[in-house]
Short mmCIF file of C-alpha atoms in Angstrom, two decimals:
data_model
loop_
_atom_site.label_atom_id
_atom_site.label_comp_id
_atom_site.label_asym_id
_atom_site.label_seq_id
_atom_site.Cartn_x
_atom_site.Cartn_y
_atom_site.Cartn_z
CA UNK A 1 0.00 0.00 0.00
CA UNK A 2 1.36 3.48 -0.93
CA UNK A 3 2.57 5.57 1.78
CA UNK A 4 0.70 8.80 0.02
CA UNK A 5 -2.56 7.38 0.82
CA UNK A 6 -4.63 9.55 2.57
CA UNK A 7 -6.14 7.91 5.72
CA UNK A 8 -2.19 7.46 6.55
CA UNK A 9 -1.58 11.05 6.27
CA UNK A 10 -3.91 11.73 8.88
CA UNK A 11 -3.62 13.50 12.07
CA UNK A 12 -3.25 10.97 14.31
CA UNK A 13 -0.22 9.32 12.47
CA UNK A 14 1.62 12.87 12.99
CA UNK A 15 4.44 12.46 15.52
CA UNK A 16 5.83 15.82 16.32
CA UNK A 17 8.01 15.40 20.11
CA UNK A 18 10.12 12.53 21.39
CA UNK A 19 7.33 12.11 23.77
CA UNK A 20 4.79 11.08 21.13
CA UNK A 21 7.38 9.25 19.31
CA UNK A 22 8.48 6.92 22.07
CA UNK A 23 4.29 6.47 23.19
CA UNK A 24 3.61 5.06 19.77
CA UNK A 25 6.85 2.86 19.56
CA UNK A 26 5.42 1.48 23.40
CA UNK A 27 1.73 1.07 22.04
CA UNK A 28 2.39 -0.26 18.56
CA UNK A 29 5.52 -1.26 18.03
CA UNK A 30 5.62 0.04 14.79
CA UNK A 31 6.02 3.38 13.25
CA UNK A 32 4.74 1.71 9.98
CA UNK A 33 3.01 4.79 8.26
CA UNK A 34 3.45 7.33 10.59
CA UNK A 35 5.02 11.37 9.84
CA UNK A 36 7.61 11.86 11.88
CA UNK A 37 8.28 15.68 12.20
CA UNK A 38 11.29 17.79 12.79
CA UNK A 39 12.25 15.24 15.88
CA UNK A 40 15.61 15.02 17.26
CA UNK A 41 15.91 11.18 17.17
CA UNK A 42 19.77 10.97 17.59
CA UNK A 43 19.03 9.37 21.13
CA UNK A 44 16.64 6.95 19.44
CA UNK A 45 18.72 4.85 16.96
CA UNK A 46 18.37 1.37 18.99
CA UNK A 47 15.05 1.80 18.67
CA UNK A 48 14.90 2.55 14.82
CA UNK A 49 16.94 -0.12 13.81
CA UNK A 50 14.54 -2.87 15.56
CA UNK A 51 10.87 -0.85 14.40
CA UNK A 52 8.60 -1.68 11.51
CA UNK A 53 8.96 2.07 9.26
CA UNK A 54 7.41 0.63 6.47
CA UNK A 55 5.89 3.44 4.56
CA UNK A 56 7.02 5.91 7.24
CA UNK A 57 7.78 9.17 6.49
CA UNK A 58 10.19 11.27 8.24
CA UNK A 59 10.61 14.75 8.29
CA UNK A 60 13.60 16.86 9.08
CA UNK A 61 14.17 14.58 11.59
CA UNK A 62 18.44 14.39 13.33
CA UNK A 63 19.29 10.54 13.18
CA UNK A 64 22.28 8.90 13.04
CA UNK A 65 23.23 7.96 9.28
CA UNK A 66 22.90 4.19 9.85
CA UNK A 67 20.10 4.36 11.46
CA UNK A 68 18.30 6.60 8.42
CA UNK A 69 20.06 4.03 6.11
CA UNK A 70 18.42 1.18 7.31
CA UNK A 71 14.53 2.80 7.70
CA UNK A 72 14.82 3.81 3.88
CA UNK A 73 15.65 -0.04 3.51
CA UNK A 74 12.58 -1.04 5.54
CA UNK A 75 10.23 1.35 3.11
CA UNK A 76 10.37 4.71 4.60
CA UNK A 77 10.91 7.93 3.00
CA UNK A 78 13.22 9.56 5.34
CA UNK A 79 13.75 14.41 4.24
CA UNK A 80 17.29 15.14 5.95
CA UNK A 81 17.66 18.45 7.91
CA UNK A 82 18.33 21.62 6.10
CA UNK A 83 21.60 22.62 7.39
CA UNK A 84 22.18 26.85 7.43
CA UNK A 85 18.82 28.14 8.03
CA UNK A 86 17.61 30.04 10.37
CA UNK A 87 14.13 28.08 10.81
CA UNK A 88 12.57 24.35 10.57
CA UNK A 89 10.91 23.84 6.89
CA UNK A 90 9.64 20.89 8.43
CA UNK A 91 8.36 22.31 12.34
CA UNK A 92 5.79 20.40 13.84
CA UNK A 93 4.46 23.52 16.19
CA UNK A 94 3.78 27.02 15.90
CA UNK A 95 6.34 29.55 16.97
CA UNK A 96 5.98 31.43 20.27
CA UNK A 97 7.08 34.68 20.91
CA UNK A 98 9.54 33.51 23.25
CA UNK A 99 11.20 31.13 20.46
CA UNK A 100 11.12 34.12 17.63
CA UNK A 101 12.70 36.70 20.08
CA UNK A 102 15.62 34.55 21.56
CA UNK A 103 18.43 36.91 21.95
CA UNK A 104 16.48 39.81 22.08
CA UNK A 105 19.05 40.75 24.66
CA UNK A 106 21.58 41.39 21.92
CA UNK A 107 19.34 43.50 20.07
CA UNK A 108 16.56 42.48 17.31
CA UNK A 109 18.97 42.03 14.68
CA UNK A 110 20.12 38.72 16.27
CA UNK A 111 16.63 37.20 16.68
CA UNK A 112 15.46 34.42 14.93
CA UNK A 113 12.79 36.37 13.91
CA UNK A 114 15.34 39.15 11.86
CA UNK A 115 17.06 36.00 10.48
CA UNK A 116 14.62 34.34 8.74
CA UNK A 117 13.38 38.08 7.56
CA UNK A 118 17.14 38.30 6.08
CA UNK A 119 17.36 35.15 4.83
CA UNK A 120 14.19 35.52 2.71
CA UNK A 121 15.09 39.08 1.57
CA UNK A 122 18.26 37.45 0.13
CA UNK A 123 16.87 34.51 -1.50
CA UNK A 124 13.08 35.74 -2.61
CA UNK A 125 13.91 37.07 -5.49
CA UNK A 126 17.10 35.19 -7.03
CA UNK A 127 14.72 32.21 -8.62
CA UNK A 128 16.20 29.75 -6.78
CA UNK A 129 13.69 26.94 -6.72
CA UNK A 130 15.66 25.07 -3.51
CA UNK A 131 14.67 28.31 -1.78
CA UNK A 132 11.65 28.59 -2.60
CA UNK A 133 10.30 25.08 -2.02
CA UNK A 134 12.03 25.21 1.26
CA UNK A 135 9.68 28.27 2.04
CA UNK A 136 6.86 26.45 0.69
CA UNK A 137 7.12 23.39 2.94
CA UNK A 138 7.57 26.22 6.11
CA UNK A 139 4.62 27.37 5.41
CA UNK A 140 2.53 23.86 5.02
CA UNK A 141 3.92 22.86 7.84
CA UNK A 142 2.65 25.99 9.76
CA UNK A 143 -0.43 26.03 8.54
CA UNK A 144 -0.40 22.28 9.51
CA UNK A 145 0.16 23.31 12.82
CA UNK A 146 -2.97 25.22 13.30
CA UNK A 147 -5.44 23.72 11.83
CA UNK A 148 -4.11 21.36 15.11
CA UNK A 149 -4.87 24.44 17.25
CA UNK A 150 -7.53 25.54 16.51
CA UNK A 151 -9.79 22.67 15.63
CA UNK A 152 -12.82 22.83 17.32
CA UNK A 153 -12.21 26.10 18.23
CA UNK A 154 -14.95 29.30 18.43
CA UNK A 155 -11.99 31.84 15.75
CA UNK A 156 -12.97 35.39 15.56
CA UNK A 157 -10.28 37.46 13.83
CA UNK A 158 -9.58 40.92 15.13
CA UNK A 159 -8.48 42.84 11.49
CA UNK A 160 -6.49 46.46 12.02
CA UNK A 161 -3.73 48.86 10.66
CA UNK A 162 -0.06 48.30 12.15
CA UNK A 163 0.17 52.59 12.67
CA UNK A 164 -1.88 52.21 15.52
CA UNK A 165 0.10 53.62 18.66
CA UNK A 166 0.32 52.27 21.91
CA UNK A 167 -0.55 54.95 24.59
CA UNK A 168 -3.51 56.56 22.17
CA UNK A 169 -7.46 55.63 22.96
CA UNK A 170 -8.08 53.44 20.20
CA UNK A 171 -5.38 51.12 20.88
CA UNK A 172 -6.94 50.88 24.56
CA UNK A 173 -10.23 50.24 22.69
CA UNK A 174 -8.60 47.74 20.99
CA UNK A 175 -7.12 45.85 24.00
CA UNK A 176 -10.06 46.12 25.71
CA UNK A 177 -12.31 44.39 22.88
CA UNK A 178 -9.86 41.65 22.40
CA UNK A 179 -10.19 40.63 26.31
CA UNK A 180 -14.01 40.64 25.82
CA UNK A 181 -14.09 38.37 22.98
CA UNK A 182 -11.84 36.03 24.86
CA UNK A 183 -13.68 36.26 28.33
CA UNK A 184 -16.69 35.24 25.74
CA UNK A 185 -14.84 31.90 25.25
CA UNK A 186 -13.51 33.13 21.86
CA UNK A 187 -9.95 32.29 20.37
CA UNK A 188 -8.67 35.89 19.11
CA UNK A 189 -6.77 35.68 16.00
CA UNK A 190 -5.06 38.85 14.36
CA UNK A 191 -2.33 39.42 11.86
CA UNK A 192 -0.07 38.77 14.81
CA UNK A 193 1.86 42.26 13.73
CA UNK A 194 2.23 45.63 15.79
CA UNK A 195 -0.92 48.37 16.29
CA UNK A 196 -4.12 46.85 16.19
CA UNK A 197 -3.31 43.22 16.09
CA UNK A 198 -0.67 43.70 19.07
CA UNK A 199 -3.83 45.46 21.32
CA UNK A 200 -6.57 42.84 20.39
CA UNK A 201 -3.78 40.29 21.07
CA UNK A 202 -2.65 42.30 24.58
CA UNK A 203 -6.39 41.93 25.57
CA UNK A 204 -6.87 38.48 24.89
CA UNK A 205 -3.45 37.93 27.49
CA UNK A 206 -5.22 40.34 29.39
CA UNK A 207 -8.66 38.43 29.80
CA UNK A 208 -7.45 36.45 33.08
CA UNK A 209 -6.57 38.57 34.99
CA UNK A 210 -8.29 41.45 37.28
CA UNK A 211 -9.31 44.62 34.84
CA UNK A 212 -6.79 47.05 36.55
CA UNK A 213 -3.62 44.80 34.64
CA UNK A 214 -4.91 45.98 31.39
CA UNK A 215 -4.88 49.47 32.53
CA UNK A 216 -1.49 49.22 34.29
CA UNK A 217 -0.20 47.24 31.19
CA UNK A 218 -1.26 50.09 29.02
CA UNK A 219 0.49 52.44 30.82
CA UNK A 220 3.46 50.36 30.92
CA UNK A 221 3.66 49.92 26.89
CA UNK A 222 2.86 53.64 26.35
CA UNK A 223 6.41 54.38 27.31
CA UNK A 224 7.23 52.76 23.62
CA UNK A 225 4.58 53.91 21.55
CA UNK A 226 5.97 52.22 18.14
CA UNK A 227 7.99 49.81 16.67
CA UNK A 228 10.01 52.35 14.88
CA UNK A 229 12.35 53.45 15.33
CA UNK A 230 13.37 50.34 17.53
CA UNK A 231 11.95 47.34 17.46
CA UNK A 232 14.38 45.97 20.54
CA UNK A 233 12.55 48.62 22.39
CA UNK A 234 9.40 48.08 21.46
CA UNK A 235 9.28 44.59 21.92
CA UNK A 236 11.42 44.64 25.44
CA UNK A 237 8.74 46.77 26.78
CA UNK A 238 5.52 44.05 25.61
CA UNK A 239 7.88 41.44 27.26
CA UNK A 240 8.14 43.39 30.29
CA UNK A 241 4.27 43.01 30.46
CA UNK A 242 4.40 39.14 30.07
CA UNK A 243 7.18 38.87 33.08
CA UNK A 244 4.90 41.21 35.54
CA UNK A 245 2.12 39.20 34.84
CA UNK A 246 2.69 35.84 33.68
CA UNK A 247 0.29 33.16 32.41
CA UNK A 248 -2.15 35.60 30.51
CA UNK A 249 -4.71 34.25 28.59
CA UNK A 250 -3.93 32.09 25.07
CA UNK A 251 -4.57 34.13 21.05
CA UNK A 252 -3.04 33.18 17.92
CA UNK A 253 -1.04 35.73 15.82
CA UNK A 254 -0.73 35.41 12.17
CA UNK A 255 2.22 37.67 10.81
CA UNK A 256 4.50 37.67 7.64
CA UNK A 257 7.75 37.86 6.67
CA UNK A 258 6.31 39.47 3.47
CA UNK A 259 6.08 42.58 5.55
CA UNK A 260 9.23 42.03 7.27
CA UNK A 261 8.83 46.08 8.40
CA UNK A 262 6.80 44.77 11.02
CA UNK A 263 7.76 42.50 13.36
CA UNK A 264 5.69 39.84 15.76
CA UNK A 265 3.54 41.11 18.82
CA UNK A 266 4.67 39.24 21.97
CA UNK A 267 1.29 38.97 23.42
CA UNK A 268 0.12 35.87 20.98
CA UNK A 269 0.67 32.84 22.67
CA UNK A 270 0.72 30.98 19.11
CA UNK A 271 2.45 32.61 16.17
CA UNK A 272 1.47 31.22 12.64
CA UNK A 273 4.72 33.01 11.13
CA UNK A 274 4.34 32.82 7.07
CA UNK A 275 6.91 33.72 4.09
CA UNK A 276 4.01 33.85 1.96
CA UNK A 277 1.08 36.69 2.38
CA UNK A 278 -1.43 35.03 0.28
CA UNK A 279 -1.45 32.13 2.39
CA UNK A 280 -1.36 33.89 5.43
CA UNK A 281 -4.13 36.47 4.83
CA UNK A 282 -6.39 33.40 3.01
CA UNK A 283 -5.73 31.62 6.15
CA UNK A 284 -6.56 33.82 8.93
CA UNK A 285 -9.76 34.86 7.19
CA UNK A 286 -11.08 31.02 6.37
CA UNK A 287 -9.94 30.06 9.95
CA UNK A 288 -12.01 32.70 11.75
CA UNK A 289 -15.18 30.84 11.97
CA UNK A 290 -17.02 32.72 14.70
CA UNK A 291 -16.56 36.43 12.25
CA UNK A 292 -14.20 38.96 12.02
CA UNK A 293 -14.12 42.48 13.30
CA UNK A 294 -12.19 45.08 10.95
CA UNK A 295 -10.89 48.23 12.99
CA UNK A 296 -9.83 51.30 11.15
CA UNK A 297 -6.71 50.58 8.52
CA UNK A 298 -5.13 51.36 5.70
CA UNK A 299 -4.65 49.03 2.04
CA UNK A 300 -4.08 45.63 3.93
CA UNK A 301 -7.20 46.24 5.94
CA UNK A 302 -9.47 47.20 3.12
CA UNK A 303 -7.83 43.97 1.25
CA UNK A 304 -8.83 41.77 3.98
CA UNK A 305 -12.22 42.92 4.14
CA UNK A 306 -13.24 42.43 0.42
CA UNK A 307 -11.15 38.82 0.91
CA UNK A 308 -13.44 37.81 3.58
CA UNK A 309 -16.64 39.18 1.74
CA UNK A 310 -15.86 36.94 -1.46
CA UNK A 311 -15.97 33.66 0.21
CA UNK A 312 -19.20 35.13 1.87
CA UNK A 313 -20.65 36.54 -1.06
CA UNK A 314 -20.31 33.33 -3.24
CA UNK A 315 -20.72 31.11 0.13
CA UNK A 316 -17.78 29.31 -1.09
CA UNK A 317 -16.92 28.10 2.36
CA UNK A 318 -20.86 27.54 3.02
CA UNK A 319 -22.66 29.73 5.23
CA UNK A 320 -21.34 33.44 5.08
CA UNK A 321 -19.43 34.49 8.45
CA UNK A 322 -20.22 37.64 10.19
CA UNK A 323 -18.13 40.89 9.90
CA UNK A 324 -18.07 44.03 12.14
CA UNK A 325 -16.48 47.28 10.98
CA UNK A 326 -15.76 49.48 13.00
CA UNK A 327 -15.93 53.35 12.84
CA UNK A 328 -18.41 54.72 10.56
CA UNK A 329 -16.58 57.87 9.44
CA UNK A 330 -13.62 56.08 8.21
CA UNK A 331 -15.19 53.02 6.15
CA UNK A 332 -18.10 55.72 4.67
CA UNK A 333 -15.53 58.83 4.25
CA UNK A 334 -11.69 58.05 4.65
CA UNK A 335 -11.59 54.69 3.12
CA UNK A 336 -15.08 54.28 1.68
CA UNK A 337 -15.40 50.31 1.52
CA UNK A 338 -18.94 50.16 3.62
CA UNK A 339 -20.94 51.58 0.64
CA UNK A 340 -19.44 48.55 -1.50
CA UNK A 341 -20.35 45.90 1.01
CA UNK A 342 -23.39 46.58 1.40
CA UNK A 343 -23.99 46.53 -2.00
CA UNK A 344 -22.51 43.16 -2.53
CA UNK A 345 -24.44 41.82 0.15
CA UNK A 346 -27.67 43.24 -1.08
CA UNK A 347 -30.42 40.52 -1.29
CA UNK A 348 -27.57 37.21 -0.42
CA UNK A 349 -27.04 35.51 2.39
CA UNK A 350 -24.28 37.60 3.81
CA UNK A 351 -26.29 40.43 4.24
CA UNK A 352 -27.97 39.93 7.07
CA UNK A 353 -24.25 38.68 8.55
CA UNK A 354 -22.78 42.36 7.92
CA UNK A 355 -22.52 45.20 9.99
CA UNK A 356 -20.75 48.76 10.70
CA UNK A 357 -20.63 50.49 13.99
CA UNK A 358 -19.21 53.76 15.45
CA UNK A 359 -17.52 52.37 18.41
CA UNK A 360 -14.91 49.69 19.18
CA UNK A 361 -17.56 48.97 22.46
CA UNK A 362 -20.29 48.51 19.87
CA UNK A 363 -18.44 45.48 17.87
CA UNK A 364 -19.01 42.60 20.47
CA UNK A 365 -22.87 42.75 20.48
CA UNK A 366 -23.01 43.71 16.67
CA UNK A 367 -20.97 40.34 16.30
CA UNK A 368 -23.69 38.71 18.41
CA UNK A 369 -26.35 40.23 16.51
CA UNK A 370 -25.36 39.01 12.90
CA UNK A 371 -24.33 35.72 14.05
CA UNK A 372 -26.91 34.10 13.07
#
């Protein structure tokens, strides 16, 4: 039986720690048709040389070389690391902020984060196929990752501009709105970037604890209002917030490298970190299944509102999902994308699912309201 068959690419054949690895090898005895993903298994050779891998497949996985020799001779398809980059094509988990940062102590330049931003400036637009296949499987693999998280899950997506300052009252409105859709049992997602998506994020941390820490946190990150012009600042000060007041509440940020002018927020316990935009921004917008609220922006917001009302419009991803924008003046007069919504929506389905509001405080019941 081919190994490409698709009941043995499921989920539950995915082995992505040592832990899982060695709980299979105890319950089964065989890795016969299992993924093994980006798993150190160096300690493990004893153990590969006496296992069933027929039709296993493993991923950027560290093994010694007889030990890889002799599972491609038992029928597995075995991917070698990558040696010389500065992330895992083949990661089995999202990134954390913690894990994207590292070094942060030396300055920004010497995160991982910066690397892989310097890495793809230099090879995205020499043609290199190696390169880009490599940043191809990345991002599979990410998006791999959290579909994992978030199965089951009640998504709303929190959409906003990265210009956004910290210290100013609509990035407070922001925060604040993110910890109400997460005390509502809602995963926040954003575009995991600074501004908007770092306050809707901020909240979401925010949601366990007592309502003065937002305030107090606010106060705290006001003393860095941007990212430029240093993002070491910037981002020292959000992870001064997460060492005050530790274990804050769980969102998902989805950021690119395609903007590599903005870096991560620190306040998204899960960071779905893409080379690619168009995966990214398909991605958040298709995973937010509970609706999306759109603060004010600028091009990439209005993009991501007429991405979200296409699915919608043609129900292409079945029943339309709701969507909240917010501020009236700006999506009627600055950036004028309300009138053309509503006209799309006129007599479809997603028409009763839209809605535009004048406050930030009016988005959470308007999200109620046209959720059907």
């Amino acid at each position: 039986m081919s190994q490409f068959q698709s009941h043995h690419a499921s989920h539950d054949r995915e082995i992505e720690s040592l832990d899982a690895f060695d709980a299979v090898v105890s319950a089964h005895g065989s890795l016969a048709h299992h993924r093994v993903q980006a798993v150190d298994l160096t300690g493990r050779t004893a153990v590969l040389l006496a296992t069933d891998t027929e039709g296993a497949v493993f991923l950027g996985c560290p093994m010694d070389p007889g030990a890889a020799a002799r599972v491609r001779a038992a029928g597995a398809l075995v991917f070698p690391p990558v040696p010389g980059l500065p992330f895992d094509p083949y990661r089995g988990h999202l990134y954390s902020p913690g894990e994207l940062f590292a070094r942060l102590d030396e300055g920004y330049a010497a995160t991982p984060d910066a690397l892989a931003y310097e890495w793809f400036q230099q090879t995205g637009a020499d043609g290199d196929v190696f390169a880009s296949m490599l940043r191809a499987i990345h991002d599979d693999s990410v998006s791999d990752a959290l579909d994992e998280l978030v199965a089951g899950a009640r998504v709303v997506g929190v959409m906003g501009g990265h210009a956004m300052a910290r210290g100013t009252v609509e990035y407070a409105g922001a925060a604040r709105l993110g910890r109400e859709l997460a005390r509502a049992g809602l995963t926040v997602a954003t575009g995991g970037g600074p501004g908007a998506m770092e306050a809707a994020n901020l909240g979401a941390y925010a949601a366990p604890f007592a309502d003065g820490m937002l305030d107090d946190a606010l106060t705290l990150l006001a003393k860095v209002t941007s990212f430029t012009p240093s993002v070491t600042d910037w981002a020292r000060a959000a992870f001064e917030v997460r060492e005050r007041w530790p274990g804050g509440g769980e969102s998902v940020g989805i950021p690119t490298w395609f903007y590599g002018h903005e870096p991560p927020n620190a306040f998204a316990a899960h960071i779905a970190k893409y080379f690619a935009n168009a995966t990214r921004e398909d991605g958040l917008l298709a995973r937010s299944t509970a609706g999306v609220v759109f603060l004010p922006g600028a091009a990439g917001t209005v993009q991501e509102i007429f991405d979200n009302a296409t699915p919608n419009y043609y129900e292409s991803r079945g029943e339309p999902t709701p969507m909240v924008l917010v501020d009236r003046e700006h999506w009627t007069r600055t950036l004028p994308a309300w009138p053309l919504l509503r006209s799309l929506a006129k007599g479809r389905a997603m028409e009763s699912r839209i809605a535009l509001v004048d406050r930030i405080e009016e988005a959470p019941e308007a999200l109620k309201r046209v959720g059907g």
